[in-house]
Tab-separated table of C-alpha atoms in Angstrom:
chain	number	residue	atom	x	y	z
A	5	ALA	CA	0.070	-0.137	0.123
A	6	ASP	CA	1.261	3.593	-0.623
A	7	THR	CA	-0.679	4.956	2.329
A	8	SER	CA	-0.474	4.744	6.107
A	9	LYS	CA	-3.189	5.319	8.721
A	10	PHE	CA	-2.493	8.318	11.255
A	11	LYS	CA	-4.447	9.361	14.305
A	12	PHE	CA	-3.747	13.122	15.569
A	13	VAL	CA	-4.614	13.505	19.191
A	14	VAL	CA	-4.638	16.647	21.174
A	15	PRO	CA	-4.731	15.378	24.688
A	16	GLN	CA	-6.697	18.311	26.291
A	17	TYR	CA	-7.828	21.696	24.904
A	18	CYS	CA	-10.906	23.487	26.305
A	19	THR	CA	-12.634	25.462	23.718
A	20	ASP	CA	-15.441	28.229	23.741
A	21	PHE	CA	-18.690	27.985	21.544
A	22	GLY	CA	-17.764	28.043	17.975
A	23	GLN	CA	-14.255	26.993	18.304
A	24	GLU	CA	-12.707	24.010	16.897
A	25	LEU	CA	-9.260	22.435	16.257
A	26	LYS	CA	-7.958	21.570	12.765
A	27	VAL	CA	-4.796	19.973	11.628
A	28	VAL	CA	-3.100	21.936	8.686
A	29	GLY	CA	-0.018	20.990	6.971
A	30	GLY	CA	1.976	20.238	3.727
A	31	LEU	CA	-0.224	17.649	2.368
A	32	PRO	CA	-3.574	18.000	0.299
A	33	GLN	CA	-5.209	15.831	2.860
A	34	LEU	CA	-3.924	18.445	5.515
A	35	GLY	CA	-5.138	21.526	3.478
A	36	ASP	CA	-1.758	22.356	2.050
A	37	TRP	CA	-1.332	24.844	4.774
A	38	ASP	CA	-4.618	26.443	3.894
A	39	ALA	CA	-6.632	26.838	7.254
A	40	ASP	CA	-10.017	27.084	5.347
A	41	GLN	CA	-9.255	23.555	3.679
A	42	ALA	CA	-7.818	21.788	6.687
A	43	PRO	CA	-9.606	18.940	8.124
A	44	SER	CA	-11.255	19.597	11.702
A	45	MET	CA	-10.724	17.455	14.625
A	46	GLY	CA	-13.526	15.839	16.672
A	47	TRP	CA	-14.131	16.632	20.367
A	48	ASN	CA	-14.329	13.848	22.987
A	49	GLU	CA	-14.967	13.456	26.720
A	50	GLY	CA	-12.308	15.196	28.665
A	51	HIS	CA	-11.771	17.821	26.041
A	52	ARG	CA	-9.655	15.289	23.942
A	53	TRP	CA	-9.459	16.021	20.217
A	54	THR	CA	-8.870	13.434	17.569
A	55	LEU	CA	-8.631	13.091	13.995
A	56	GLU	CA	-8.065	10.012	11.912
A	57	LEU	CA	-6.689	10.104	8.388
A	58	THR	CA	-5.154	7.946	5.814
A	59	LEU	CA	-2.065	9.675	4.325
A	60	PRO	CA	0.429	8.886	1.622
A	61	LYS	CA	3.749	7.571	2.825
A	62	GLY	CA	6.670	9.979	3.118
A	63	SER	CA	7.457	12.675	5.509
A	64	PHE	CA	5.398	15.610	6.170
A	65	GLU	CA	5.058	18.776	8.448
A	66	PHE	CA	1.993	20.079	10.153
A	67	LYS	CA	0.462	22.292	12.939
A	68	VAL	CA	-2.626	22.427	15.000
A	69	ILE	CA	-4.798	25.375	14.713
A	70	MET	CA	-7.873	26.655	16.559
A	71	THR	CA	-10.496	28.278	14.434
A	72	GLN	CA	-13.486	30.401	15.251
A	73	GLY	CA	-15.226	31.952	12.282
A	74	SER	CA	-12.636	34.007	10.281
A	75	HIS	CA	-10.275	34.114	13.368
A	76	THR	CA	-7.372	31.518	13.275
A	77	ARG	CA	-5.037	30.842	16.092
A	78	TRP	CA	-1.595	29.110	14.904
A	79	GLU	CA	0.624	27.137	17.334
A	80	THR	CA	4.016	29.047	18.029
A	81	GLY	CA	7.263	27.385	17.500
A	82	ALA	CA	8.587	25.042	14.594
A	83	ASN	CA	6.510	22.881	12.491
A	84	ARG	CA	5.746	19.523	13.725
A	85	VAL	CA	7.463	16.735	11.620
A	86	VAL	CA	6.603	13.242	10.998
A	87	GLN	CA	9.251	11.208	9.110
A	88	SER	CA	8.638	7.981	7.210
A	89	GLN	CA	10.030	6.208	4.287
A	90	PRO	CA	7.966	5.938	1.152
A	91	ASN	CA	8.024	2.920	-1.151
A	92	THR	CA	7.885	0.327	1.609
A	93	ASP	CA	5.413	-2.129	2.904
A	94	THR	CA	3.511	-1.246	6.141
A	95	ALA	CA	1.792	-4.602	6.308
A	96	LEU	CA	2.806	-6.577	9.491
A	97	LEU	CA	2.019	-10.288	9.137
A	98	GLY	CA	0.809	-12.313	12.021
A	99	PRO	CA	0.084	-16.071	12.099
A	100	MET	CA	-1.303	-17.589	9.057
A	101	ASN	CA	0.023	-14.516	7.210
A	102	ARG	CA	-2.968	-12.476	8.257
A	103	PRO	CA	-2.164	-8.822	8.096
A	104	ILE	CA	-2.001	-6.720	11.102
A	105	GLU	CA	-3.269	-3.082	10.609
A	106	ILE	CA	-0.943	-0.393	12.328
A	107	THR	CA	-2.027	2.958	12.986
A	108	CYS	CA	0.472	5.698	13.970
A	109	GLN	CA	-0.828	7.963	16.717
A	110	VAL	CA	0.504	11.412	16.779
A	111	GLU	CA	-0.005	13.118	19.984
A	112	CYS	CA	0.111	16.926	20.016
A	113	PRO	CA	-0.269	18.965	23.149
A	114	PHE	CA	-1.571	22.211	21.731
A	115	ASN	CA	1.173	25.004	21.368
A	116	GLN	CA	3.828	22.699	22.470
A	117	THR	CA	5.385	21.855	19.039
A	118	ASP	CA	8.422	20.225	20.484
A	119	GLU	CA	6.304	17.773	22.444
A	120	THR	CA	4.970	15.825	19.707
A	121	ARG	CA	4.854	12.049	20.512
A	122	LEU	CA	4.486	9.106	18.252
A	123	ALA	CA	3.092	5.709	19.114
A	124	LEU	CA	2.116	2.606	17.232
A	125	VAL	CA	-1.449	1.244	17.818
A	126	LEU	CA	-1.919	-2.357	17.009
A	127	PRO	CA	-4.845	-4.921	17.605
A	128	LYS	CA	-4.292	-6.569	21.137
A	129	ARG	CA	-5.045	-9.891	19.514
A	130	SER	CA	-2.013	-9.513	17.279
A	131	ILE	CA	0.248	-9.000	20.409
A	132	THR	CA	-1.218	-11.882	22.243
A	133	ASP	CA	-0.967	-14.233	19.154
A	134	ALA	CA	2.657	-13.094	18.981
A	135	LEU	CA	3.130	-13.895	22.772
A	136	GLU	CA	1.837	-17.374	22.438
A	137	VAL	CA	4.289	-18.023	19.577
A	138	ALA	CA	7.028	-16.417	21.576
A	139	ARG	CA	6.514	-18.618	24.509
A	140	ALA	CA	6.210	-21.736	22.386
A	141	ALA	CA	9.636	-20.845	20.888
A	142	LEU	CA	11.133	-20.283	24.477
A	143	ASP	CA	10.016	-23.563	25.539
A	144	MET	CA	11.512	-25.255	22.347
A	145	LEU	CA	15.024	-23.450	22.832
A	146	GLU	CA	15.029	-24.580	26.505
A	147	ALA	CA	14.328	-28.059	25.627
A	148	ARG	CA	17.170	-27.978	23.008
A	149	LYS	CA	19.390	-26.532	25.549
A	150	HIS	CA	18.563	-29.352	28.132
A	151	LYS	CA	19.491	-32.100	25.365
A	152	LEU	CA	22.667	-30.216	24.546
A	153	SER	CA	23.605	-29.957	28.135
A	154	ALA	CA	23.395	-33.767	28.501
A	155	GLN	CA	25.420	-34.165	25.312
A	156	LEU	CA	28.031	-31.684	26.611
A	157	ALA	CA	28.363	-33.763	29.696
A	158	ALA	CA	28.932	-36.963	27.963
A	159	SER	CA	31.290	-35.395	25.334
A	160	PRO	CA	32.597	-32.032	26.298
A	161	ASP	CA	34.094	-30.890	23.151
A	162	SER	CA	34.694	-27.320	21.893
A	163	ALA	CA	31.938	-27.385	19.213
A	164	ARG	CA	29.343	-28.421	21.699
A	165	ARG	CA	30.578	-25.418	24.066
A	166	HIS	CA	30.266	-22.901	21.278
A	167	GLN	CA	26.685	-24.403	20.648
A	168	MET	CA	25.809	-24.158	24.316
A	169	ALA	CA	26.927	-20.407	24.340
A	170	ALA	CA	25.011	-19.660	21.142
A	171	MET	CA	21.908	-21.539	22.731
A	172	THR	CA	22.018	-19.498	26.008
A	173	GLU	CA	22.215	-16.156	24.164
A	174	ALA	CA	19.216	-17.167	22.132
A	175	ILE	CA	17.211	-18.103	25.219
A	176	SER	CA	18.130	-14.740	26.761
A	177	GLY	CA	16.896	-12.887	23.740
A	178	GLN	CA	13.766	-14.946	23.427
A	179	SER	CA	13.061	-14.258	27.262
A	180	VAL	CA	13.226	-10.543	26.650
A	181	SER	CA	10.763	-11.025	23.803
A	182	VAL	CA	8.396	-12.879	25.898
A	183	ASP	CA	8.674	-10.324	28.840
A	184	THR	CA	8.233	-7.319	26.464
A	185	LEU	CA	5.029	-8.836	24.764
A	186	SER	CA	3.711	-9.709	28.189
A	187	ASN	CA	4.085	-6.201	29.615
A	188	LEU	CA	2.318	-4.886	26.435
A	189	VAL	CA	-0.684	-7.008	26.971
A	190	VAL	CA	-0.954	-6.469	30.655
A	191	GLN	CA	-0.524	-2.532	30.263
A	192	SER	CA	-3.268	-2.395	27.564
A	193	GLY	CA	-5.751	-3.347	30.257
A	194	ASN	CA	-9.266	-3.999	29.089
A	195	SER	CA	-8.536	-2.167	25.641
A	196	ASP	CA	-8.616	-4.020	22.409
A	197	LYS	CA	-5.763	-1.859	21.383
A	198	VAL	CA	-2.005	-1.923	22.361
A	199	ASN	CA	-0.093	1.396	22.078
A	200	VAL	CA	3.750	1.212	21.445
A	201	PRO	CA	5.322	4.564	22.021
A	202	VAL	CA	8.416	5.398	20.097
A	203	GLY	CA	11.617	4.662	21.868
A	204	ARG	CA	9.704	2.687	24.674
A	205	LEU	CA	11.165	-0.547	23.831
A	206	ASP	CA	14.603	-1.627	25.011
A	207	VAL	CA	16.386	-2.196	21.988
A	208	PRO	CA	19.025	-0.233	19.898
A	209	ARG	CA	17.986	3.291	19.262
A	210	GLY	CA	15.491	3.454	16.448
A	211	SER	CA	11.935	3.336	15.573
A	212	SER	CA	9.262	1.394	17.517
A	213	VAL	CA	8.261	-0.252	14.207
A	214	HIS	CA	11.695	-1.654	13.981
A	215	SER	CA	11.810	-2.532	17.668
A	216	LEU	CA	8.513	-4.271	17.116
A	217	ASN	CA	9.925	-6.153	14.137
A	218	LYS	CA	12.848	-7.353	16.320
A	219	ILE	CA	10.507	-8.679	19.123
A	220	ILE	CA	8.356	-10.357	16.540
A	221	THR	CA	11.276	-11.742	14.561
A	222	ASN	CA	12.706	-13.255	17.702
A	223	SER	CA	9.491	-14.648	18.455
A	224	PHE	CA	9.627	-16.663	15.198
A	225	LEU	CA	6.443	-14.805	13.860
A	226	PRO	CA	6.567	-14.250	10.110
A	227	LEU	CA	6.405	-10.618	9.002
A	228	SER	CA	7.042	-8.449	5.970
A	229	GLN	CA	9.084	-5.264	5.707
A	230	VAL	CA	7.614	-2.672	7.900
A	231	GLU	CA	7.591	1.183	7.349
A	232	PRO	CA	10.192	2.754	9.602
A	233	LEU	CA	8.908	5.692	11.612
A	234	THR	CA	11.168	8.001	13.496
A	235	PRO	CA	10.429	10.555	16.245
A	236	VAL	CA	9.954	14.301	15.574
A	237	LEU	CA	12.870	16.087	15.214
A	238	PRO	CA	13.656	18.811	17.897
A	239	ALA	CA	12.386	22.301	16.880
A	240	THR	CA	15.864	23.803	16.760
A	241	SER	CA	16.965	21.205	14.183
A	242	ARG	CA	14.491	22.191	11.189
A	243	PRO	CA	13.660	25.572	9.749
A	244	ARG	CA	10.080	26.446	9.758
A	245	MET	CA	8.016	26.101	6.586
A	246	LEU	CA	5.826	29.087	7.442
A	247	PRO	CA	6.419	32.050	9.472
A	248	GLN	CA	5.308	32.076	13.219
A	249	ARG	CA	1.506	32.442	13.239
A	250	THR	CA	-0.296	33.919	16.246
A	251	ALA	CA	-3.679	35.285	16.996
A	252	PRO	CA	-4.150	39.087	16.166
């Protein structure tokens, strides 16, 4: 697919009658920086605002604005940035090669453009399926290690010692996978979705998509290449596309 699903979230913003929030940015779906053409966000309980869109792959910049009639209040600071690689497959494949839909949630505290946070939202069932496979793989590795240990005791040669070291390392990595997937399931509570914040997983620096790839790969769960998403750059690292806009 040439598109990805995004969910923009403003955690809390209290409005007066007639005011609404919009997401405006450098894509036709975001109004091409035209406030009048930008899509509106929906109000939710707790003054939480959300907007779900399917956007083309590739990096883009945006801001959240508040409108009331002809009046527009722009966020100050640098543009928010979401970076992704085009021409890659975003389909994550689970057991029986069933596709797992990934939504990128972009949390945007209003007027705090350096506080943009990315998270991947996946169906909880996909994580529980991966957890079952990971546990089965761990059991298999531990059984192999037990058998190898007996062989090593009977014939302590260097080749078996190397195999034992490799098996111990594999079990350690698989245990991390099981623990991480278990924590994701527990922390999701009663929700049918699991949120994986960018940078949360304990793997080398990179995107959460790649982190999740590593966990699922270690769990022996088949997967396709997944689109890498990276955190928003600091405000000072990118020039602004538009001049700073404030309410008159």
